[in-house]
JSON list of C-alpha atoms and ligand atoms in Angstrom, two decimals:
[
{"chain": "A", "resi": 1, "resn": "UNK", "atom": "CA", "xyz": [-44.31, -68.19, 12.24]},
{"chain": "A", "resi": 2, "resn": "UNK", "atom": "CA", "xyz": [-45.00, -69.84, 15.09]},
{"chain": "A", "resi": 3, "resn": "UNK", "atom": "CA", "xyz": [-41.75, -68.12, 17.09]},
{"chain": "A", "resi": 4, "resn": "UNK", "atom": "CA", "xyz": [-43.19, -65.02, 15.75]},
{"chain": "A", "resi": 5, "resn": "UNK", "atom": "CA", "xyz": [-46.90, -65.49, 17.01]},
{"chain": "A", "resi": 6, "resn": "UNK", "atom": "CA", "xyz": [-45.46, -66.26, 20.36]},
{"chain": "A", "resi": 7, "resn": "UNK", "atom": "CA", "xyz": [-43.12, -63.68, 20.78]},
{"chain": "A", "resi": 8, "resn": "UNK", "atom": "CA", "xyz": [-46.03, -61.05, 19.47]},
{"chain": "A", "resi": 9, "resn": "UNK", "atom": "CA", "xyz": [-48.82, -62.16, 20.96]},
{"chain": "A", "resi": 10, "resn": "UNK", "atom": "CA", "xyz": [-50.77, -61.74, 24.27]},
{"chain": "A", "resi": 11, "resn": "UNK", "atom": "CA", "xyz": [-49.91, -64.18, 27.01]},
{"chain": "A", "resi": 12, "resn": "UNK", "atom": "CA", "xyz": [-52.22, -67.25, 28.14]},
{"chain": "A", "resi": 13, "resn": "UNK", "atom": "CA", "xyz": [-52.34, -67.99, 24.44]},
{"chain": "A", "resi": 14, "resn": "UNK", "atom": "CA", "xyz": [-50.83, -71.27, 23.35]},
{"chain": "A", "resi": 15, "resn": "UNK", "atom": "CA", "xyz": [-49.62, -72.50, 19.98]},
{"chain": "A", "resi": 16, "resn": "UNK", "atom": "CA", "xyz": [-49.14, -75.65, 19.33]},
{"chain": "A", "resi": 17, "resn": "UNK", "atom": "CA", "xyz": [-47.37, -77.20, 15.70]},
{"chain": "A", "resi": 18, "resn": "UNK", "atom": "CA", "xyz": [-49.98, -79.88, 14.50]},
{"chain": "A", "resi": 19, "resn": "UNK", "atom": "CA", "xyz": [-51.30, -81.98, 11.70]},
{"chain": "A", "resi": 20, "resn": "UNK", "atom": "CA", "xyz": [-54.72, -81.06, 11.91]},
{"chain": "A", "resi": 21, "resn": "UNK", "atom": "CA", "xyz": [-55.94, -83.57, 9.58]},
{"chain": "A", "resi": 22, "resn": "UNK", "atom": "CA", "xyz": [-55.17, -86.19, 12.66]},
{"chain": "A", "resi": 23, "resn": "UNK", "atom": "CA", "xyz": [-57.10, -87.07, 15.48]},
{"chain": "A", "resi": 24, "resn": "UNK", "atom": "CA", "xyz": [-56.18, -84.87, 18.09]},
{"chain": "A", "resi": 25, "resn": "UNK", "atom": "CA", "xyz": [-53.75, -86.28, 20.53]},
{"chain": "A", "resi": 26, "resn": "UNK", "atom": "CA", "xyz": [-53.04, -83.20, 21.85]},
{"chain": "A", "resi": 27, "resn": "UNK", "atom": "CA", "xyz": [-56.54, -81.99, 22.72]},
{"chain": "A", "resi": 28, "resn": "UNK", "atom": "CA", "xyz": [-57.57, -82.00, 26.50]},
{"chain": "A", "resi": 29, "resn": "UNK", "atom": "CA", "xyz": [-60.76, -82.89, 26.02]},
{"chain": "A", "resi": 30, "resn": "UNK", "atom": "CA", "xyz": [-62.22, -79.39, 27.21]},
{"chain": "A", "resi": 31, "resn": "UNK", "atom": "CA", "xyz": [-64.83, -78.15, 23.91]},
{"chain": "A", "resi": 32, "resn": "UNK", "atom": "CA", "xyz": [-64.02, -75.12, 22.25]},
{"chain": "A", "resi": 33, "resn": "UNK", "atom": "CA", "xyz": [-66.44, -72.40, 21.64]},
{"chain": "A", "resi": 34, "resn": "UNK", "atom": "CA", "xyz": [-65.04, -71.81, 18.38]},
{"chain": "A", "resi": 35, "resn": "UNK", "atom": "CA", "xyz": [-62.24, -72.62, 15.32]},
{"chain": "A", "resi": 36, "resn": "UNK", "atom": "CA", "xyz": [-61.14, -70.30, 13.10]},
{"chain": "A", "resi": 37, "resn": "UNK", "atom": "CA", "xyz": [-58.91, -71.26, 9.82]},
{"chain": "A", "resi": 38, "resn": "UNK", "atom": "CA", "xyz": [-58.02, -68.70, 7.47]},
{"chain": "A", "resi": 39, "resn": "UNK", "atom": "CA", "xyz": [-56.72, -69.36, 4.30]},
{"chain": "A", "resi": 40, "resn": "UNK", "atom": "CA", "xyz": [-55.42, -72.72, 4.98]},
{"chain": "A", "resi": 41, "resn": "UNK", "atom": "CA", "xyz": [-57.94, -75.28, 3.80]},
{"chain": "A", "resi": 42, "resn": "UNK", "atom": "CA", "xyz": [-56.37, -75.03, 0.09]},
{"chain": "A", "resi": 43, "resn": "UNK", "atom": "CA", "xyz": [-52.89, -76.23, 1.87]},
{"chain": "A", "resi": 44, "resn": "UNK", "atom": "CA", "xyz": [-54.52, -79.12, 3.57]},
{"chain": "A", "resi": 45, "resn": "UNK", "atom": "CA", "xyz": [-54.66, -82.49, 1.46]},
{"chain": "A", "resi": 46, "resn": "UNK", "atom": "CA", "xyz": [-57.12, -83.85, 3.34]},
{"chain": "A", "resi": 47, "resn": "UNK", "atom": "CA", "xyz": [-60.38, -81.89, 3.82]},
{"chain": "A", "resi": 48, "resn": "UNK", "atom": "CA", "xyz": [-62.59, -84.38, 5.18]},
{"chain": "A", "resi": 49, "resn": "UNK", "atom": "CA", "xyz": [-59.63, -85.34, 8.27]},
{"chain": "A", "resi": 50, "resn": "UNK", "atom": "CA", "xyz": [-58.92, -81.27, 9.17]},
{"chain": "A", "resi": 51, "resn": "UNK", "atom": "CA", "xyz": [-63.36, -81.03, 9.12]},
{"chain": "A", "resi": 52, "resn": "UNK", "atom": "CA", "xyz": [-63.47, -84.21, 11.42]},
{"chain": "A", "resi": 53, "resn": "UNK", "atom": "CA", "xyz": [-61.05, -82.23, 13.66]},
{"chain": "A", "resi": 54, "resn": "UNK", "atom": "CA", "xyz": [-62.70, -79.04, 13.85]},
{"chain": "A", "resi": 55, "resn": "UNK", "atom": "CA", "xyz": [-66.54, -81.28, 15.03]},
{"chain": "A", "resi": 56, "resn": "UNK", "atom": "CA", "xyz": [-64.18, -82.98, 16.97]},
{"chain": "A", "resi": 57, "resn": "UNK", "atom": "CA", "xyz": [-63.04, -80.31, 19.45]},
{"chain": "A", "resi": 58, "resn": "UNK", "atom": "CA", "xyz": [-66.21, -78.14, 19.08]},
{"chain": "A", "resi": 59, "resn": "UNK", "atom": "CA", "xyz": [-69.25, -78.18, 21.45]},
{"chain": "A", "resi": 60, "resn": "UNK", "atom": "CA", "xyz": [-72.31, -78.68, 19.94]},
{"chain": "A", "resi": 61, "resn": "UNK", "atom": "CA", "xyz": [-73.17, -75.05, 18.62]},
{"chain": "A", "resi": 62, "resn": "UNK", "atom": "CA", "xyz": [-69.77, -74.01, 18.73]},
{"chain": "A", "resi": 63, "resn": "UNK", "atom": "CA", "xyz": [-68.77, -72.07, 15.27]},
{"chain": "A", "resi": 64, "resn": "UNK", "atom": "CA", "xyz": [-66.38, -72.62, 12.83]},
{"chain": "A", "resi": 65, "resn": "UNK", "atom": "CA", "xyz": [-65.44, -69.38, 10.69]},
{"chain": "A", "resi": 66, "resn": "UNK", "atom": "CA", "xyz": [-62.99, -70.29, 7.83]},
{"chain": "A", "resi": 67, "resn": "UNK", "atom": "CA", "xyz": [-61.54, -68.26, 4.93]},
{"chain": "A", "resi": 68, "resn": "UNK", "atom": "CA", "xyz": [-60.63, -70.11, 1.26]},
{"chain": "A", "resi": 69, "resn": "UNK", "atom": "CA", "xyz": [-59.57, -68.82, -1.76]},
{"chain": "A", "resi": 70, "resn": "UNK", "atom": "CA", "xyz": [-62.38, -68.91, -3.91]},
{"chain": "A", "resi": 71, "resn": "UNK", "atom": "CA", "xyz": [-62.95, -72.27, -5.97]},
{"chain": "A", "resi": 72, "resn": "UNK", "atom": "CA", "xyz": [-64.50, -70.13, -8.77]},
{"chain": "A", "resi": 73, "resn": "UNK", "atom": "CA", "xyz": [-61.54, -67.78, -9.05]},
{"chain": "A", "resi": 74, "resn": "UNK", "atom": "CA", "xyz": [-60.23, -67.76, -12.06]},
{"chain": "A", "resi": 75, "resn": "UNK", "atom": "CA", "xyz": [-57.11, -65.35, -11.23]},
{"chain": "A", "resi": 76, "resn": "UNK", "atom": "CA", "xyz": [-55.71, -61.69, -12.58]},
{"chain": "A", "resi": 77, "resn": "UNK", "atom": "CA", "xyz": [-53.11, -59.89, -12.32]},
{"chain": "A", "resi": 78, "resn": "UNK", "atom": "CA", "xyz": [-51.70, -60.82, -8.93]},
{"chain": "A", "resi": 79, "resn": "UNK", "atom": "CA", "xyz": [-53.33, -63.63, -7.86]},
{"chain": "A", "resi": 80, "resn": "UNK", "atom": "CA", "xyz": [-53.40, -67.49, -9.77]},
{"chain": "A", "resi": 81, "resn": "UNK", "atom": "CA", "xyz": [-56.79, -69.16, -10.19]},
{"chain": "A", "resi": 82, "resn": "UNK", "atom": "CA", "xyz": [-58.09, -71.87, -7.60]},
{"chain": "A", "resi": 83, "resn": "UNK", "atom": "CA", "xyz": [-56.82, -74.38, -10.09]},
{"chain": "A", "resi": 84, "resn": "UNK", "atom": "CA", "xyz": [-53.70, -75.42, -12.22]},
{"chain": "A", "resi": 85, "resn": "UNK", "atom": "CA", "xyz": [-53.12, -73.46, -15.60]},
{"chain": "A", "resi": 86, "resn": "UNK", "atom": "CA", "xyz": [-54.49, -75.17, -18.36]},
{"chain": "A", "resi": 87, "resn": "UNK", "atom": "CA", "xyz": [-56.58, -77.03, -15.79]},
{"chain": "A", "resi": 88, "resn": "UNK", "atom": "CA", "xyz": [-60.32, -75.99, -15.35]},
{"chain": "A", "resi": 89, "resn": "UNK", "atom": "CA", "xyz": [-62.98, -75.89, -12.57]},
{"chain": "A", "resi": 90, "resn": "UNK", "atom": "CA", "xyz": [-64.30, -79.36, -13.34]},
{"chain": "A", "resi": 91, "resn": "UNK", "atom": "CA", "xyz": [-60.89, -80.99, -12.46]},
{"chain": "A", "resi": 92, "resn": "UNK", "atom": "CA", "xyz": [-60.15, -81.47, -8.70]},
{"chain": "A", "resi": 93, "resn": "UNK", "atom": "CA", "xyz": [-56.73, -82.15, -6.44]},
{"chain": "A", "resi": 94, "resn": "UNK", "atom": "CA", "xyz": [-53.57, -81.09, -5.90]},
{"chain": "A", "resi": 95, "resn": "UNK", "atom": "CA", "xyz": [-51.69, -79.13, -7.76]},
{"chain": "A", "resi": 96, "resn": "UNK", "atom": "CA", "xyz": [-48.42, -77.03, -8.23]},
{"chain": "A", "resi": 97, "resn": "UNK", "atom": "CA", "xyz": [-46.82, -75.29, -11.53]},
{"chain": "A", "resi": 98, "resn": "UNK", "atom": "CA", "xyz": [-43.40, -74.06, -12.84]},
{"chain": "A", "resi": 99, "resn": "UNK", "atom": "CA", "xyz": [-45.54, -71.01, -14.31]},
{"chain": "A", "resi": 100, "resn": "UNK", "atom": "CA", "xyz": [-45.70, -69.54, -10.68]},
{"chain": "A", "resi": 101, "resn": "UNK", "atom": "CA", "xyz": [-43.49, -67.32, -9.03]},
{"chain": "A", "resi": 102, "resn": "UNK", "atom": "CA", "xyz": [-40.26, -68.69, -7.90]},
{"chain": "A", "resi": 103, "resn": "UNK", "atom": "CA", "xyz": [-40.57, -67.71, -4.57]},
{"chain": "A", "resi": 104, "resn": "UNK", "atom": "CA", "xyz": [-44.07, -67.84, -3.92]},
{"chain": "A", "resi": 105, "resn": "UNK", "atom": "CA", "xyz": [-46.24, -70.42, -2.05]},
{"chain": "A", "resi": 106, "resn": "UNK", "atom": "CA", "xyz": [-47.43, -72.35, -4.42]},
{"chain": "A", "resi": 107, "resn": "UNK", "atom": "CA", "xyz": [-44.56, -73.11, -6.49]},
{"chain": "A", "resi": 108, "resn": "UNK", "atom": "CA", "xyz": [-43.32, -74.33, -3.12]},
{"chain": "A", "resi": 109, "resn": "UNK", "atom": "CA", "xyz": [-45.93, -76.05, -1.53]},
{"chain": "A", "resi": 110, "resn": "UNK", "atom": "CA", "xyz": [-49.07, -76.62, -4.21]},
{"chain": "A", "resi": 111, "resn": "UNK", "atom": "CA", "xyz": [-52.74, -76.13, -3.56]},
{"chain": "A", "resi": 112, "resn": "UNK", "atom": "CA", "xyz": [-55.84, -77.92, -3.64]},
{"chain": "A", "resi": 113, "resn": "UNK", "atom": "CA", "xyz": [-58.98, -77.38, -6.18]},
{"chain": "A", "resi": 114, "resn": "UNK", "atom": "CA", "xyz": [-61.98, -78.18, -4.63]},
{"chain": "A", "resi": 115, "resn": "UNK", "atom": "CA", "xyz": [-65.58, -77.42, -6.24]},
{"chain": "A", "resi": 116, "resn": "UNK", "atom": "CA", "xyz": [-67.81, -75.41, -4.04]},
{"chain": "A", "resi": 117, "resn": "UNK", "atom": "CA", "xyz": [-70.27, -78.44, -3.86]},
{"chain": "A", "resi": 118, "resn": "UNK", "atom": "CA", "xyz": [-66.39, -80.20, -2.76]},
{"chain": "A", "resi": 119, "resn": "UNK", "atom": "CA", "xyz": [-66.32, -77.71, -0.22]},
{"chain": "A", "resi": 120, "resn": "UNK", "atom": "CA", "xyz": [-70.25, -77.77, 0.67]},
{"chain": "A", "resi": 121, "resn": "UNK", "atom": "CA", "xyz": [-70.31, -81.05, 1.19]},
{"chain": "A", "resi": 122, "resn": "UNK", "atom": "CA", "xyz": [-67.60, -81.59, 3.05]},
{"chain": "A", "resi": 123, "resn": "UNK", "atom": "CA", "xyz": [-68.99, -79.07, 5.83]},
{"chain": "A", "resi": 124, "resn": "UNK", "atom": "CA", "xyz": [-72.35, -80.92, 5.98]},
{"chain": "A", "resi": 125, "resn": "UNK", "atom": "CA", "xyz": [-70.65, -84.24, 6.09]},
{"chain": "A", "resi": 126, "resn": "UNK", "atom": "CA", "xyz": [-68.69, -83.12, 9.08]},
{"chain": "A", "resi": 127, "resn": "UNK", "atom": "CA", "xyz": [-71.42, -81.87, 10.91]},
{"chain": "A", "resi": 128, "resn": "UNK", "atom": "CA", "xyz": [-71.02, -78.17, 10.78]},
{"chain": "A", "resi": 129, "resn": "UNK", "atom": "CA", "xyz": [-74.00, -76.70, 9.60]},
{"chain": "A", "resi": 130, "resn": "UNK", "atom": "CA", "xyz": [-74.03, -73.80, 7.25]},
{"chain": "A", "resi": 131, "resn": "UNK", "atom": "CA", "xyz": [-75.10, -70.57, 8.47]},
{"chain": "A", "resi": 132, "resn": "UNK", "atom": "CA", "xyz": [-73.24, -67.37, 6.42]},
{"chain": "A", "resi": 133, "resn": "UNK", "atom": "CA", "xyz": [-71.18, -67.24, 3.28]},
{"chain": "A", "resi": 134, "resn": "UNK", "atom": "CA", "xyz": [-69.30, -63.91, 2.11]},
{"chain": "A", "resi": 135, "resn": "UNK", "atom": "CA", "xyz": [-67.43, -63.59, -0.93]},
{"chain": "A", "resi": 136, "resn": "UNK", "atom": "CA", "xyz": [-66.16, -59.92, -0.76]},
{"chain": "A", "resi": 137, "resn": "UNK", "atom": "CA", "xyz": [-66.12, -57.59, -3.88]},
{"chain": "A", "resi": 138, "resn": "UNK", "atom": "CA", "xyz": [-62.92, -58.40, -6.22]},
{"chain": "A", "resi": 139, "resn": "UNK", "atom": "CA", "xyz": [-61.87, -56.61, -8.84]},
{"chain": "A", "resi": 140, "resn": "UNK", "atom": "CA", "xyz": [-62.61, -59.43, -11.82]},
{"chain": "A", "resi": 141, "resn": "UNK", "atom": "CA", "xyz": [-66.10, -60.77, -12.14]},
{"chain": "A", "resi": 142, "resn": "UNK", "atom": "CA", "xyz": [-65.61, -63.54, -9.75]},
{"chain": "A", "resi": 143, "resn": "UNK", "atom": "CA", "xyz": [-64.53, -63.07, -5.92]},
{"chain": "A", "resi": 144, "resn": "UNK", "atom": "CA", "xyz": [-61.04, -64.25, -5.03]},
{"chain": "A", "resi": 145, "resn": "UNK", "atom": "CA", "xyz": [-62.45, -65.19, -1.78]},
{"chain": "A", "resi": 146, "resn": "UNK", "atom": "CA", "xyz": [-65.27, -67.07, 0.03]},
{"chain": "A", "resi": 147, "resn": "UNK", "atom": "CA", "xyz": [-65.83, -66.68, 3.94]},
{"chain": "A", "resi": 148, "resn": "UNK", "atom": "CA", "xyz": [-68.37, -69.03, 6.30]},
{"chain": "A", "resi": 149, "resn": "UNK", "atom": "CA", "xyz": [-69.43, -69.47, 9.66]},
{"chain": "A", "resi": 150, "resn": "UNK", "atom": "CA", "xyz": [-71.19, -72.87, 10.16]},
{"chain": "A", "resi": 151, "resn": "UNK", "atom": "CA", "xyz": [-72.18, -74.30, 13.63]},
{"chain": "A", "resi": 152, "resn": "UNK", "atom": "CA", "xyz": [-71.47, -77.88, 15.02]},
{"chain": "A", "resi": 153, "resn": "UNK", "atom": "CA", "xyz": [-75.01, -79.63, 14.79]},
{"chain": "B", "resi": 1, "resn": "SAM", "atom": "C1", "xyz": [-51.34, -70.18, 3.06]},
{"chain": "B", "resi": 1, "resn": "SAM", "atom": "S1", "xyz": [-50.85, -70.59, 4.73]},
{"chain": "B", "resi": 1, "resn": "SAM", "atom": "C2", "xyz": [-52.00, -69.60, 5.63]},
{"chain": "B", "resi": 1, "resn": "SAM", "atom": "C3", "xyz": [-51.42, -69.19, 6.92]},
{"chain": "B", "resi": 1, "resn": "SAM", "atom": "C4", "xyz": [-52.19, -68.10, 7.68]},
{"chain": "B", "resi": 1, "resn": "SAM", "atom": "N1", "xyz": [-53.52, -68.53, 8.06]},
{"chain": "B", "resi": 1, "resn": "SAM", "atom": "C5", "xyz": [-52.27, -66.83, 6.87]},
{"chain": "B", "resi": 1, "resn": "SAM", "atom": "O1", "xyz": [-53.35, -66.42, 6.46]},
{"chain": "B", "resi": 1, "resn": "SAM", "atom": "O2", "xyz": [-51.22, -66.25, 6.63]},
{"chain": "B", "resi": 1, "resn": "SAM", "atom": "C6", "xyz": [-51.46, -72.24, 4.91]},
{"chain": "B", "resi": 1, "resn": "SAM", "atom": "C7", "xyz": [-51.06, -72.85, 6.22]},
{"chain": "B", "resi": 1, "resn": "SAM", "atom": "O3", "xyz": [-51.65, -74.15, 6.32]},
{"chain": "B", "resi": 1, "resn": "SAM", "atom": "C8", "xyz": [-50.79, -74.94, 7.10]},
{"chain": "B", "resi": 1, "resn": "SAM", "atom": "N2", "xyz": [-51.11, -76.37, 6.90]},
{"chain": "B", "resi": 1, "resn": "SAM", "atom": "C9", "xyz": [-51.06, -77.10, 5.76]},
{"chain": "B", "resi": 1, "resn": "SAM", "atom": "N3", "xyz": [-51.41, -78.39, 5.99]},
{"chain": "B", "resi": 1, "resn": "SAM", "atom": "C10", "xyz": [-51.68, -78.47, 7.34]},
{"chain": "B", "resi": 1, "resn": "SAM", "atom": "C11", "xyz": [-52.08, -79.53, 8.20]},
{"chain": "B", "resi": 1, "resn": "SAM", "atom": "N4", "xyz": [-52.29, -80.78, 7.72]},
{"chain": "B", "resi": 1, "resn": "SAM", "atom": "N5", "xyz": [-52.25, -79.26, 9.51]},
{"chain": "B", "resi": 1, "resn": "SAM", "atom": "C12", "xyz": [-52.04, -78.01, 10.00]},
{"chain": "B", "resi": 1, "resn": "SAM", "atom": "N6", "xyz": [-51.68, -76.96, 9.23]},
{"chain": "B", "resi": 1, "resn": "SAM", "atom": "C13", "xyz": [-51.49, -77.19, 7.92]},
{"chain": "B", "resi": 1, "resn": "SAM", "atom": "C14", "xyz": [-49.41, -74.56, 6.61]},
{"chain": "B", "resi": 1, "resn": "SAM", "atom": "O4", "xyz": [-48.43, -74.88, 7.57]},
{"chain": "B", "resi": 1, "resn": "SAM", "atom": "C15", "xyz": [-49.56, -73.06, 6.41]},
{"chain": "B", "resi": 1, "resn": "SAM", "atom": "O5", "xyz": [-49.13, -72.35, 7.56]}
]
């Protein structure tokens, strides 16, 4: 992916293959004005370490917009709920299931329930201050995903 982002995108970007979850070695110390992380917080074990990163390398004010599939979602059709079948909301952590797709993510690689107060928490804990939520229309009664922009206090 990361061969691919380079060779498509525009120069004077650069990618770098890290765990973001760890302190971060190979920052330069310069603030960013802004993180973005779409889709990727389910992936990461540890919420609280890629959070600590993010305030880390933001200036104060500096915005963090981040995409999650929603904790409520209980799945359909296409897409598998936020947690493990037969599991429910109530019961958090990593999971992974032989009922999923062969080749598909999360056979491969898991996910992570987190409640939203998990997930709430965890933002005001690290210092990013909630300022917008979005959970675009789905088509079953609860969203499949939830969007935010928070600010580093
Ligand atoms: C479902 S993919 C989302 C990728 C991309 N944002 C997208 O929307 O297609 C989750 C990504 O999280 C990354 N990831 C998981 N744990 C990580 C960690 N500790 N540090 C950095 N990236 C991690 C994986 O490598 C994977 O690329």
């Amino acid at each position: 992916m990361l061969g691919k982002a380079r060779a498509a995108g525009p120069a004077g970007i650069t990618y770098l293959c890290v765990d973001v979850t760890r302190a971060p070695t190979w920052w330069d110390g310069r603030p960013f004005d802004g993180c973005t992380c779409e889709l990727a917080l389910m992936d990461i074990d540890d919420l609280a370490g890629a959070l600590a990163t993010v305030a880390a390398v933001l200036r104060p004010g500096g915005w963090f917009v981040a995409s999650v599939m929603h904790p409520c979602f209980p799945g359909n059709g296409r897409g598998q709920s936020s947690w493990p079948p037969g599991g429910g909301y109530e019961r958090e952590g990593w999971w992974t299931s032989p009922g999923h797709n062969p080749e598909g993510v999360r056979i491969r690689v898991g996910a992570t329930h987190r409640k939203l107060s998990t997930i709430l928490n965890a933002l005001h804990d690290a210092g990013l201050e909630a300022e917008r939520f979005a959970e675009p229309p789905a088509p079953v009664p609860v969203p499949t995903y939830l969007l935010w922009r928070c600010r580093r206090r």
